mmCIF file of C-alpha atoms in Angstrom:
data_model
loop_
_atom_site.group_PDB
_atom_site.id
_atom_site.type_symbol
_atom_site.label_atom_id
_atom_site.label_comp_id
_atom_site.label_asym_id
_atom_site.label_seq_id
_atom_site.Cartn_x
_atom_site.Cartn_y
_atom_site.Cartn_z
ATOM 1 C CA MET A 17 69.962 17.114 62.219
ATOM 2 C CA LEU A 18 69.769 13.382 61.602
ATOM 3 C CA ALA A 19 66.709 11.938 59.949
ATOM 4 C CA GLY A 20 66.077 8.580 58.889
ATOM 5 C CA LEU A 21 64.789 7.194 55.551
ATOM 6 C CA LEU A 22 62.812 3.827 55.651
ATOM 7 C CA PHE A 23 60.941 2.040 53.065
ATOM 8 C CA ALA A 24 57.854 -0.256 53.340
ATOM 9 C CA THR A 25 57.003 -1.208 49.915
ATOM 10 C CA ALA A 26 58.142 -4.824 49.400
ATOM 11 C CA ASP A 27 56.014 -7.760 50.236
ATOM 12 C CA ALA A 28 57.011 -10.480 52.454
ATOM 13 C CA SER A 29 58.290 -13.657 50.262
ATOM 14 C CA ASP A 30 56.088 -16.081 52.296
ATOM 15 C CA ARG A 31 53.270 -14.194 53.642
ATOM 16 C CA HIS A 32 50.763 -12.920 51.030
ATOM 17 C CA ASP A 33 49.613 -9.198 51.018
ATOM 18 C CA THR A 34 52.049 -8.755 53.836
ATOM 19 C CA LEU A 35 54.727 -5.997 53.926
ATOM 20 C CA ALA A 36 58.247 -7.221 54.761
ATOM 21 C CA ALA A 37 58.585 -4.041 57.010
ATOM 22 C CA THR A 38 55.736 -5.142 59.141
ATOM 23 C CA LEU A 39 57.115 -8.868 59.764
ATOM 24 C CA PRO A 40 57.587 -9.514 63.468
ATOM 25 C CA ILE A 41 60.920 -9.295 65.144
ATOM 26 C CA GLY A 42 60.931 -10.486 68.644
ATOM 27 C CA GLY A 43 57.404 -8.810 69.481
ATOM 28 C CA VAL A 44 57.792 -5.531 67.457
ATOM 29 C CA THR A 45 57.737 -5.124 63.712
ATOM 30 C CA LEU A 46 60.883 -4.715 61.405
ATOM 31 C CA ILE A 47 60.429 -1.074 60.583
ATOM 32 C CA GLU A 48 59.960 -0.559 64.155
ATOM 33 C CA PHE A 49 63.378 -2.201 65.105
ATOM 34 C CA GLN A 50 64.906 -0.021 62.403
ATOM 35 C CA ALA A 51 63.469 2.888 63.716
ATOM 36 C CA ARG A 52 64.928 2.371 67.151
ATOM 37 C CA LEU A 53 68.236 1.935 66.055
ATOM 38 C CA LEU A 54 68.045 5.067 64.227
ATOM 39 C CA ILE A 55 66.769 7.097 67.076
ATOM 40 C CA ALA A 56 69.376 5.292 69.299
ATOM 41 C CA ALA A 57 72.024 6.781 66.629
ATOM 42 C CA GLY A 58 70.201 10.285 67.110
ATOM 43 C CA ALA A 59 67.896 10.500 64.743
ATOM 44 C CA SER A 60 64.679 13.243 65.484
ATOM 45 C CA GLN A 61 62.829 12.466 62.150
ATOM 46 C CA MET A 62 61.345 9.414 60.338
ATOM 47 C CA VAL A 63 60.611 9.307 56.695
ATOM 48 C CA VAL A 64 58.647 6.246 55.909
ATOM 49 C CA VAL A 65 57.797 5.511 51.881
ATOM 50 C CA VAL A 66 54.936 3.521 51.379
ATOM 51 C CA SER A 67 53.310 1.724 48.558
ATOM 52 C CA ARG A 68 50.022 1.254 50.895
ATOM 53 C CA LEU A 69 48.916 1.644 54.120
ATOM 54 C CA THR A 70 47.979 -1.489 55.892
ATOM 55 C CA PRO A 71 46.589 -1.661 59.331
ATOM 56 C CA GLU A 72 49.829 -3.393 60.638
ATOM 57 C CA LEU A 73 52.033 -0.570 58.957
ATOM 58 C CA LEU A 74 49.781 2.486 60.381
ATOM 59 C CA GLY A 75 50.134 0.568 64.088
ATOM 60 C CA ALA A 76 53.994 0.534 63.815
ATOM 61 C CA VAL A 77 54.301 4.311 62.316
ATOM 62 C CA ASN A 78 51.834 5.580 65.379
ATOM 63 C CA ARG A 79 54.147 3.398 67.835
ATOM 64 C CA MET A 80 57.180 4.713 66.217
ATOM 65 C CA GLY A 81 55.691 8.532 66.740
ATOM 66 C CA ARG A 82 55.312 7.655 70.212
ATOM 67 C CA ARG A 83 59.346 8.051 70.859
ATOM 68 C CA GLY A 84 59.275 11.391 70.421
ATOM 69 C CA VAL A 85 60.314 11.714 66.937
ATOM 70 C CA ALA A 86 58.668 13.206 64.120
ATOM 71 C CA VAL A 87 57.281 10.302 61.614
ATOM 72 C CA ASP A 88 55.968 11.058 58.034
ATOM 73 C CA THR A 89 54.812 8.789 55.418
ATOM 74 C CA VAL A 90 55.356 9.536 51.840
ATOM 75 C CA ARG A 91 54.885 7.639 48.574
ATOM 76 C CA GLY A 92 57.516 9.405 46.227
ATOM 77 C CA PRO A 93 60.578 11.158 46.361
ATOM 78 C CA ALA A 94 59.125 14.757 45.787
ATOM 79 C CA GLU A 95 57.048 14.004 49.034
ATOM 80 C CA ALA A 96 60.001 13.160 50.849
ATOM 81 C CA ILE A 97 62.157 16.018 50.104
ATOM 82 C CA ALA A 98 59.484 18.333 51.067
ATOM 83 C CA LYS A 99 59.423 16.920 54.589
ATOM 84 C CA LEU A 100 63.001 16.532 55.146
ATOM 85 C CA HIS A 101 65.098 19.575 56.448
ATOM 86 C CA PRO A 102 67.361 20.447 53.744
ATOM 87 C CA LEU A 103 70.161 20.480 56.162
ATOM 88 C CA ALA A 104 69.409 17.236 57.466
ATOM 89 C CA ARG A 105 71.882 14.057 56.983
ATOM 90 C CA VAL A 106 69.930 10.967 56.062
ATOM 91 C CA ILE A 107 70.476 7.501 57.153
ATOM 92 C CA TRP A 108 68.932 5.139 54.737
ATOM 93 C CA LEU A 109 68.082 1.660 55.773
ATOM 94 C CA ALA A 110 66.828 -0.745 53.013
ATOM 95 C CA ASP A 111 63.402 -2.225 53.106
ATOM 96 C CA GLY A 112 63.748 -5.556 55.086
ATOM 97 C CA LEU A 113 66.877 -4.920 56.786
ATOM 98 C CA VAL A 114 68.238 -6.274 59.863
ATOM 99 C CA THR A 115 71.242 -4.741 61.205
ATOM 100 C CA THR A 116 72.861 -3.712 64.725
ATOM 101 C CA GLY A 117 73.375 -0.421 66.193
ATOM 102 C CA GLY A 118 77.213 -0.440 65.698
ATOM 103 C CA VAL A 119 76.620 -0.471 61.908
ATOM 104 C CA VAL A 120 74.017 2.438 61.899
ATOM 105 C CA GLU A 121 76.303 4.298 64.382
ATOM 106 C CA ALA A 122 79.319 3.724 61.989
ATOM 107 C CA MET A 123 77.242 5.403 59.282
ATOM 108 C CA ARG A 124 76.302 8.089 61.417
ATOM 109 C CA ASP A 125 79.580 9.352 61.621
ATOM 110 C CA ARG A 126 80.273 9.584 58.120
ATOM 111 C CA GLU A 127 80.740 13.132 56.687
ATOM 112 C CA GLY A 128 79.627 12.808 53.060
ATOM 113 C CA ASP A 129 77.462 10.613 51.078
ATOM 114 C CA THR A 130 78.593 6.834 51.972
ATOM 115 C CA LEU A 131 77.282 3.143 50.725
ATOM 116 C CA LEU A 132 77.673 0.390 52.962
ATOM 117 C CA VAL A 133 78.926 -2.262 50.652
ATOM 118 C CA SER A 134 79.632 -6.008 50.720
ATOM 119 C CA PRO A 135 81.021 -8.814 48.570
ATOM 120 C CA GLU A 136 78.802 -9.843 45.778
ATOM 121 C CA ALA A 137 77.262 -13.066 47.557
ATOM 122 C CA GLU A 138 76.159 -10.919 50.382
ATOM 123 C CA GLY A 139 74.488 -7.796 49.088
ATOM 124 C CA LEU A 140 71.478 -6.269 47.993
ATOM 125 C CA GLU A 141 72.048 -4.751 44.554
ATOM 126 C CA ARG A 142 74.956 -4.384 42.505
ATOM 127 C CA ILE A 143 76.906 -0.960 42.409
ATOM 128 C CA GLY A 144 79.830 -1.704 40.845
ATOM 129 C CA PRO A 145 82.166 -5.048 39.580
ATOM 130 C CA GLY A 146 82.113 -7.183 42.562
ATOM 131 C CA VAL A 147 80.472 -4.873 44.798
ATOM 132 C CA MET A 148 77.149 -4.836 46.262
ATOM 133 C CA TRP A 149 75.150 -2.438 48.524
ATOM 134 C CA ALA A 150 74.827 -3.814 51.761
ATOM 135 C CA GLY A 151 71.299 -1.919 52.573
ATOM 136 C CA VAL A 152 72.837 1.140 54.456
ATOM 137 C CA ALA A 153 73.488 4.630 53.271
ATOM 138 C CA THR A 154 74.318 8.043 54.555
ATOM 139 C CA ILE A 155 72.996 10.562 51.843
ATOM 140 C CA ASP A 156 72.640 14.303 51.697
ATOM 141 C CA PRO A 157 68.937 15.393 50.972
ATOM 142 C CA GLN A 158 69.910 16.643 47.303
ATOM 143 C CA ARG A 159 70.218 12.999 46.280
ATOM 144 C CA ILE A 160 66.542 12.550 47.017
ATOM 145 C CA ALA A 161 65.620 15.844 45.034
ATOM 146 C CA ASP A 162 67.838 14.593 41.945
ATOM 147 C CA VAL A 163 65.469 11.487 42.059
ATOM 148 C CA ALA A 164 62.459 13.586 42.270
ATOM 149 C CA LYS A 165 63.416 14.840 38.825
ATOM 150 C CA LEU A 166 63.158 11.653 37.250
ATOM 151 C CA PRO A 167 60.467 10.370 35.611
ATOM 152 C CA SER A 168 57.738 9.224 38.467
ATOM 153 C CA ASP A 169 57.339 5.686 36.983
ATOM 154 C CA TYR A 170 61.105 4.780 38.236
ATOM 155 C CA ASP A 171 61.595 2.884 41.312
ATOM 156 C CA PHE A 172 62.476 5.431 44.242
ATOM 157 C CA ALA A 173 64.792 3.062 46.051
ATOM 158 C CA SER A 174 66.782 1.648 42.895
ATOM 159 C CA SER A 175 66.788 5.001 41.419
ATOM 160 C CA LEU A 176 68.025 6.943 44.591
ATOM 161 C CA LEU A 177 70.989 4.080 44.664
ATOM 162 C CA ARG A 178 72.030 4.666 41.198
ATOM 163 C CA VAL A 179 72.039 8.442 41.816
ATOM 164 C CA VAL A 180 74.119 8.214 44.957
ATOM 165 C CA ALA A 181 76.471 5.730 43.534
ATOM 166 C CA GLN A 182 77.120 7.842 40.274
ATOM 167 C CA ARG A 183 77.642 11.139 42.481
ATOM 168 C CA GLY A 184 80.777 9.516 43.682
ATOM 169 C CA ALA A 185 79.661 8.104 47.011
ATOM 170 C CA ALA A 186 82.399 7.048 49.473
ATOM 171 C CA GLN A 187 82.128 3.099 50.060
ATOM 172 C CA LEU A 188 82.526 1.482 53.641
ATOM 173 C CA ALA A 189 82.933 -2.054 53.781
ATOM 174 C CA LEU A 190 80.522 -4.469 55.872
ATOM 175 C CA PRO A 191 82.281 -5.834 58.736
ATOM 176 C CA GLU A 192 82.429 -9.570 58.877
ATOM 177 C CA ALA A 193 81.251 -9.245 62.498
ATOM 178 C CA ALA A 194 78.223 -7.441 61.532
ATOM 179 C CA VAL A 195 77.138 -10.398 59.178
ATOM 180 C CA ARG A 196 77.683 -12.722 62.145
ATOM 181 C CA ASP A 197 75.574 -10.495 64.121
ATOM 182 C CA GLY A 198 72.593 -10.777 61.968
ATOM 183 C CA HIS A 199 73.131 -7.961 59.217
ATOM 184 C CA GLY A 200 71.235 -8.698 56.203
ATOM 185 C CA ILE A 201 67.903 -8.475 54.077
ATOM 186 C CA GLN A 202 65.391 -10.586 55.396
ATOM 187 C CA ARG A 203 61.581 -10.680 53.704
ATOM 188 C CA ASP A 204 60.705 -14.466 54.767
ATOM 189 C CA LEU A 205 59.531 -14.854 58.349
ATOM 190 C CA GLN A 206 61.292 -17.654 59.200
ATOM 191 C CA ALA A 207 64.483 -16.391 58.326
ATOM 192 C CA LEU A 208 63.772 -13.203 59.665
ATOM 193 C CA VAL A 209 63.441 -14.975 63.174
ATOM 194 C CA THR A 210 67.147 -16.288 63.124
ATOM 195 C CA LYS A 211 68.704 -12.730 61.628
ATOM 196 C CA GLY A 212 66.603 -11.051 64.463
ATOM 197 C CA ARG A 213 67.749 -13.297 67.316
ATOM 198 C CA ALA A 214 71.390 -12.707 66.071
ATOM 199 C CA ALA A 215 70.943 -9.137 66.143
ATOM 200 C CA LEU A 216 69.278 -9.090 69.743
ATOM 201 C CA ILE A 217 72.185 -11.002 70.705
ATOM 202 C CA ALA A 218 74.599 -8.768 69.359
ATOM 203 C CA ALA A 219 73.008 -5.599 70.688
ATOM 204 C CA LEU A 220 73.345 -7.061 73.951
ATOM 205 C CA GLY A 221 77.049 -8.139 73.557
ATOM 206 C CA LYS A 222 78.079 -4.633 72.440
ATOM 207 C CA ARG A 223 76.774 -2.925 75.671
ATOM 208 C CA THR A 224 79.850 -1.386 77.687
ATOM 209 C CA ASN A 225 80.170 -3.180 80.692
ATOM 210 C CA TRP A 226 81.736 -6.552 81.465
ATOM 211 C CA VAL A 227 78.899 -8.089 83.149
ATOM 212 C CA ASP A 228 76.440 -7.669 80.142
ATOM 213 C CA ARG A 229 79.018 -8.476 77.764
ATOM 214 C CA PHE A 230 80.617 -11.523 79.219
ATOM 215 C CA LEU A 231 77.988 -13.060 81.559
ATOM 216 C CA ILE A 232 74.445 -11.729 80.564
ATOM 217 C CA ALA A 233 74.873 -11.844 76.745
ATOM 218 C CA PRO A 234 75.698 -15.550 76.738
ATOM 219 C CA LEU A 235 72.998 -16.305 78.815
ATOM 220 C CA ALA A 236 70.627 -14.387 76.794
ATOM 221 C CA LYS A 237 71.602 -16.383 73.892
ATOM 222 C CA ILE A 238 70.346 -19.370 75.735
ATOM 223 C CA ALA A 239 67.275 -18.230 77.136
ATOM 224 C CA LEU A 240 65.549 -15.431 74.808
ATOM 225 C CA PRO A 241 65.215 -17.803 71.892
ATOM 226 C CA PRO A 242 62.614 -19.866 73.701
ATOM 227 C CA LEU A 243 61.316 -17.099 75.744
ATOM 228 C CA VAL A 244 60.694 -14.626 72.388
ATOM 229 C CA ALA A 245 59.062 -17.842 70.453
ATOM 230 C CA ARG A 246 56.575 -18.738 73.286
ATOM 231 C CA GLY A 247 55.879 -14.956 73.825
ATOM 232 C CA VAL A 248 56.788 -14.690 77.618
ATOM 233 C CA PRO A 249 55.912 -11.217 78.764
ATOM 234 C CA ALA A 250 58.785 -9.359 79.853
ATOM 235 C CA LEU A 251 56.809 -8.372 82.953
ATOM 236 C CA MET A 252 56.439 -11.762 84.027
ATOM 237 C CA LEU A 253 60.585 -11.906 84.258
ATOM 238 C CA ALA A 254 60.554 -8.846 86.278
ATOM 239 C CA ALA A 255 57.927 -10.076 88.380
ATOM 240 C CA THR A 256 59.812 -13.278 88.854
ATOM 241 C CA GLY A 257 62.994 -11.197 89.746
ATOM 242 C CA ILE A 258 61.197 -9.007 92.304
ATOM 243 C CA VAL A 259 60.179 -12.355 94.170
ATOM 244 C CA ALA A 260 63.598 -13.656 93.734
ATOM 245 C CA GLY A 261 64.951 -10.531 95.048
ATOM 246 C CA ILE A 262 62.806 -10.165 98.046
ATOM 247 C CA GLY A 263 63.838 -14.024 98.833
ATOM 248 C CA GLY A 264 67.369 -13.465 98.561
ATOM 249 C CA LEU A 265 67.147 -10.550 101.005
ATOM 250 C CA ALA A 266 64.880 -12.402 103.478
ATOM 251 C CA ALA A 267 67.808 -15.199 103.224
ATOM 252 C CA LEU A 268 70.515 -12.406 104.144
ATOM 253 C CA VAL A 269 68.210 -11.219 106.997
ATOM 254 C CA LEU A 270 67.969 -14.769 108.340
ATOM 255 C CA GLY A 271 71.579 -15.040 108.497
ATOM 256 C CA TRP A 272 72.364 -17.104 105.011
ATOM 257 C CA PRO A 273 74.790 -14.972 103.257
ATOM 258 C CA ALA A 274 75.795 -17.739 100.487
ATOM 259 C CA PRO A 275 72.160 -18.467 99.834
ATOM 260 C CA GLY A 276 70.980 -15.368 99.682
ATOM 261 C CA LEU A 277 73.719 -13.745 97.590
ATOM 262 C CA ALA A 278 73.054 -16.755 95.116
ATOM 263 C CA VAL A 279 69.313 -15.913 94.845
ATOM 264 C CA VAL A 280 70.168 -12.315 94.470
ATOM 265 C CA VAL A 281 72.413 -12.946 91.541
ATOM 266 C CA ALA A 282 69.581 -14.813 89.896
ATOM 267 C CA ALA A 283 67.076 -11.964 90.667
ATOM 268 C CA VAL A 284 69.594 -9.929 88.646
ATOM 269 C CA ALA A 285 69.719 -12.205 85.755
ATOM 270 C CA LEU A 286 65.869 -12.155 85.565
ATOM 271 C CA PHE A 287 65.935 -8.140 85.593
ATOM 272 C CA ALA A 288 68.847 -8.362 82.570
ATOM 273 C CA LEU A 289 66.637 -10.548 80.706
ATOM 274 C CA ALA A 290 63.495 -8.556 81.381
ATOM 275 C CA ASP A 291 65.462 -5.326 80.407
ATOM 276 C CA VAL A 292 66.369 -6.875 77.145
ATOM 277 C CA LEU A 293 62.757 -8.167 76.279
ATOM 278 C CA ALA A 294 61.101 -4.793 77.220
ATOM 279 C CA TRP A 295 63.586 -2.951 75.040
ATOM 280 C CA LEU A 296 62.827 -5.262 71.981
ATOM 281 C CA ARG A 297 59.110 -4.602 72.688
ATOM 282 C CA ASP A 298 59.396 -1.137 73.641
ATOM 283 C CA GLU A 299 58.050 -1.339 77.114
ATOM 284 C CA ARG A 300 59.894 1.960 78.373
ATOM 285 C CA ARG A 301 58.292 2.002 81.684
ATOM 286 C CA LEU A 302 58.921 -1.425 82.393
ATOM 287 C CA ILE A 303 62.730 -0.768 81.495
ATOM 288 C CA ALA A 304 62.590 2.191 83.663
ATOM 289 C CA THR A 305 61.372 0.009 86.470
ATOM 290 C CA VAL A 306 63.743 -2.801 86.079
ATOM 291 C CA ARG A 307 66.943 -0.755 85.860
ATOM 292 C CA TRP A 308 65.933 0.956 89.273
ATOM 293 C CA ALA A 309 65.059 -2.659 90.643
ATOM 294 C CA ILE A 310 68.556 -3.674 89.909
ATOM 295 C CA PRO A 311 70.723 -1.302 91.913
ATOM 296 C CA VAL A 312 68.111 -1.220 94.884
ATOM 297 C CA THR A 313 68.148 -4.975 95.391
ATOM 298 C CA VAL A 314 72.103 -4.966 95.098
ATOM 299 C CA GLY A 315 72.171 -2.131 97.304
ATOM 300 C CA ALA A 316 69.872 -3.700 100.134
ATOM 301 C CA ALA A 317 71.630 -7.059 99.570
ATOM 302 C CA THR A 318 75.130 -5.447 100.348
ATOM 303 C CA LEU A 319 73.900 -3.554 103.371
ATOM 304 C CA LEU A 320 72.197 -6.563 104.698
ATOM 305 C CA LEU A 321 75.548 -8.752 104.616
ATOM 306 C CA GLY A 322 77.610 -5.790 106.111
ATOM 307 C CA ARG A 323 74.963 -5.639 109.040
ATOM 308 C CA LYS A 324 75.119 -9.563 109.292
ATOM 309 C CA THR A 325 78.930 -9.479 109.012
ATOM 310 C CA GLY A 326 79.387 -6.703 111.349
ATOM 311 C CA LEU A 327 77.005 -8.662 114.022
ATOM 312 C CA ASP A 328 79.003 -11.660 113.732
ATOM 313 C CA ALA A 329 82.481 -9.987 114.124
ATOM 314 C CA GLY A 330 81.253 -7.642 116.659
ATOM 315 C CA THR A 331 82.842 -4.294 114.915
ATOM 316 C CA ALA A 332 81.372 -1.616 112.649
ATOM 317 C CA THR A 333 83.904 -2.236 110.054
ATOM 318 C CA ALA A 334 81.992 -4.516 107.756
ATOM 319 C CA PRO A 335 78.540 -1.984 107.992
ATOM 320 C CA LEU A 336 80.689 0.607 107.143
ATOM 321 C CA LEU A 337 82.507 -0.790 104.219
ATOM 322 C CA ALA A 338 79.015 -2.031 102.956
ATOM 323 C CA LEU A 339 77.694 1.780 103.397
ATOM 324 C CA GLY A 340 80.900 3.170 101.668
ATOM 325 C CA ALA A 341 80.539 0.732 98.789
ATOM 326 C CA VAL A 342 76.789 1.612 98.296
ATOM 327 C CA VAL A 343 77.387 5.287 98.675
ATOM 328 C CA ALA A 344 80.509 5.045 96.315
ATOM 329 C CA GLY A 345 78.706 2.729 93.772
ATOM 330 C CA ALA A 346 75.614 5.135 93.535
ATOM 331 C CA LEU A 347 77.957 8.260 92.884
ATOM 332 C CA ALA A 348 79.907 6.340 90.375
ATOM 333 C CA GLU A 349 76.736 5.594 88.419
ATOM 334 C CA ARG A 350 76.072 9.141 88.417
ATOM 335 C CA ALA A 351 79.409 10.240 87.288
ATOM 336 C CA ALA A 352 79.513 7.437 84.701
ATOM 337 C CA GLY A 353 76.143 8.600 83.093
ATOM 338 C CA SER A 354 77.928 11.640 81.794
ATOM 339 C CA ALA A 355 81.179 9.969 80.770
ATOM 340 C CA GLN A 356 82.103 7.287 78.197
ATOM 341 C CA ARG A 357 81.975 4.408 80.026
ATOM 342 C CA GLN A 358 84.848 1.836 80.146
ATOM 343 C CA LEU A 359 84.363 -2.083 79.972
ATOM 344 C CA TRP A 360 85.855 -2.663 83.442
ATOM 345 C CA TRP A 361 84.046 0.040 85.210
ATOM 346 C CA ALA A 362 81.697 -1.202 88.192
ATOM 347 C CA THR A 363 77.815 -1.805 87.491
ATOM 348 C CA PRO A 364 75.454 -2.773 90.299
ATOM 349 C CA ALA A 365 75.141 -6.179 88.798
ATOM 350 C CA ALA A 366 78.855 -6.596 89.233
ATOM 351 C CA TYR A 367 78.710 -6.302 93.001
ATOM 352 C CA PRO A 368 76.928 -9.532 94.201
ATOM 353 C CA LEU A 369 79.299 -11.374 91.654
ATOM 354 C CA ILE A 370 82.258 -10.381 93.956
ATOM 355 C CA LEU A 371 80.256 -10.615 97.241
ATOM 356 C CA LEU A 372 79.080 -14.228 96.222
ATOM 357 C CA PRO A 373 82.432 -16.128 96.264
ATOM 358 C CA ALA A 374 83.680 -14.432 99.262
ATOM 359 C CA ALA A 375 80.578 -15.462 101.178
ATOM 360 C CA ILE A 376 80.872 -18.838 100.015
ATOM 361 C CA ALA A 377 84.712 -19.096 101.065
ATOM 362 C CA GLY A 378 83.427 -17.640 104.492
ATOM 363 C CA GLN A 379 85.286 -14.209 104.077
ATOM 364 C CA PRO A 380 82.417 -11.660 103.495
ATOM 365 C CA LEU A 381 84.626 -9.061 104.922
ATOM 366 C CA ILE A 382 86.856 -9.502 101.998
ATOM 367 C CA GLY A 383 84.310 -9.383 99.658
ATOM 368 C CA LEU A 384 82.932 -6.223 100.950
ATOM 369 C CA ALA A 385 86.257 -4.460 101.070
ATOM 370 C CA ALA A 386 86.728 -5.710 97.373
ATOM 371 C CA VAL A 387 83.164 -4.267 96.453
ATOM 372 C CA ALA A 388 84.235 -0.926 98.362
ATOM 373 C CA GLY A 389 87.357 -0.704 96.507
ATOM 374 C CA TYR A 390 85.997 -1.207 93.101
ATOM 375 C CA ALA A 391 83.174 1.272 93.445
ATOM 376 C CA VAL A 392 85.557 3.725 94.596
ATOM 377 C CA ALA A 393 88.201 3.081 91.538
ATOM 378 C CA THR A 394 85.323 3.397 89.120
ATOM 379 C CA LEU A 395 84.281 6.517 90.927
ATOM 380 C CA ALA A 396 87.716 8.032 90.828
ATOM 381 C CA HIS A 397 88.420 7.142 86.956
ATOM 382 C CA ALA A 398 84.983 8.436 86.160
ATOM 383 C CA ILE A 399 85.643 11.505 87.764
ATOM 384 C CA GLU A 400 89.061 12.136 86.005
ATOM 385 C CA ARG A 401 87.433 11.009 82.546
ATOM 386 C CA LEU A 402 84.749 14.075 82.996
ATOM 387 C CA ARG A 403 87.517 16.189 84.172
ATOM 388 C CA SER A 404 89.747 15.792 80.941
ATOM 389 C CA ARG A 405 86.769 16.156 78.739
ATOM 390 C CA ILE A 406 85.760 19.402 80.387
ATOM 391 C CA GLY A 407 89.519 20.378 80.140
ATOM 392 C CA THR A 408 89.963 21.019 83.870
#
């Protein structure tokens, strides 16, 4: 069992009577952002150490509980150890920490007590000569029980760090890439905006398909900061994507393949941006809707292109290729959902990027053949990965 230990005790440095944990980061509070990273890593319980329960913190805790995990608020180590399962592995994130899913997952995979450490200039609190704690630790619940035996006026977080370090915890160096991706302690609103933006872009850039990593992530790096700053709803982006998708499909019906596919590509980009904003703001129903909208729009566009190409050529080759591409693509998505995805594997968003250049060049049949072959190759590789995993 994996549990998360979060702290909401420190005040923001630039806002009176506001907890740093409740500062906003792209539409949610910082502590909700931390909880989301832990839940994505497999945590099924959150223990939140509080000094006072502000309305903002109460709202954040309630929203965290809606994600299907147990959330308990405590005021000290004795209450914390009473809430934690004795066999749980605990990932502790420091108060005010912004980090990435990659860092949390790396700490999740550590067997024993482990402290994430960094050079002195970049850390939170010194734990040795020239070594500072970087805000993440994997600990045994017994360490919290050890702190509970200390005098009650000792600071919980500082005492826990001392106990873990003195018990010989392993040290894992903070990757330089994590610092570039926004890892750090931030209790200032303006600095948090910058760190949070970097962490968000990094989360998108770490997705395991080449379209998101090399095309959508650079686009998001440009588009998301003004969208987040202006509070643009993810629903608005999704609705615009639906309108664009319908327009693109209408253009394909009217026999304009290149313009139609160009608009479909724009619709897919809007859906992808809406997906990221919805993920950040925890709009799970919208996420599900958007993730269905992309394959539906792309599948319809592929079939319409095949129909138009087949009518122009007077053969059934193009429609059959389009149908085969849609079927193979759908099966590939099903198979890929149960296997470890490879960077090169096809995704629905990749297909119009292949079809558009072919349509512009006046060779839609070649584009359909390439898409069908790409989908089949992905399906075959996903099946082989699944077979190797189950040993058949």
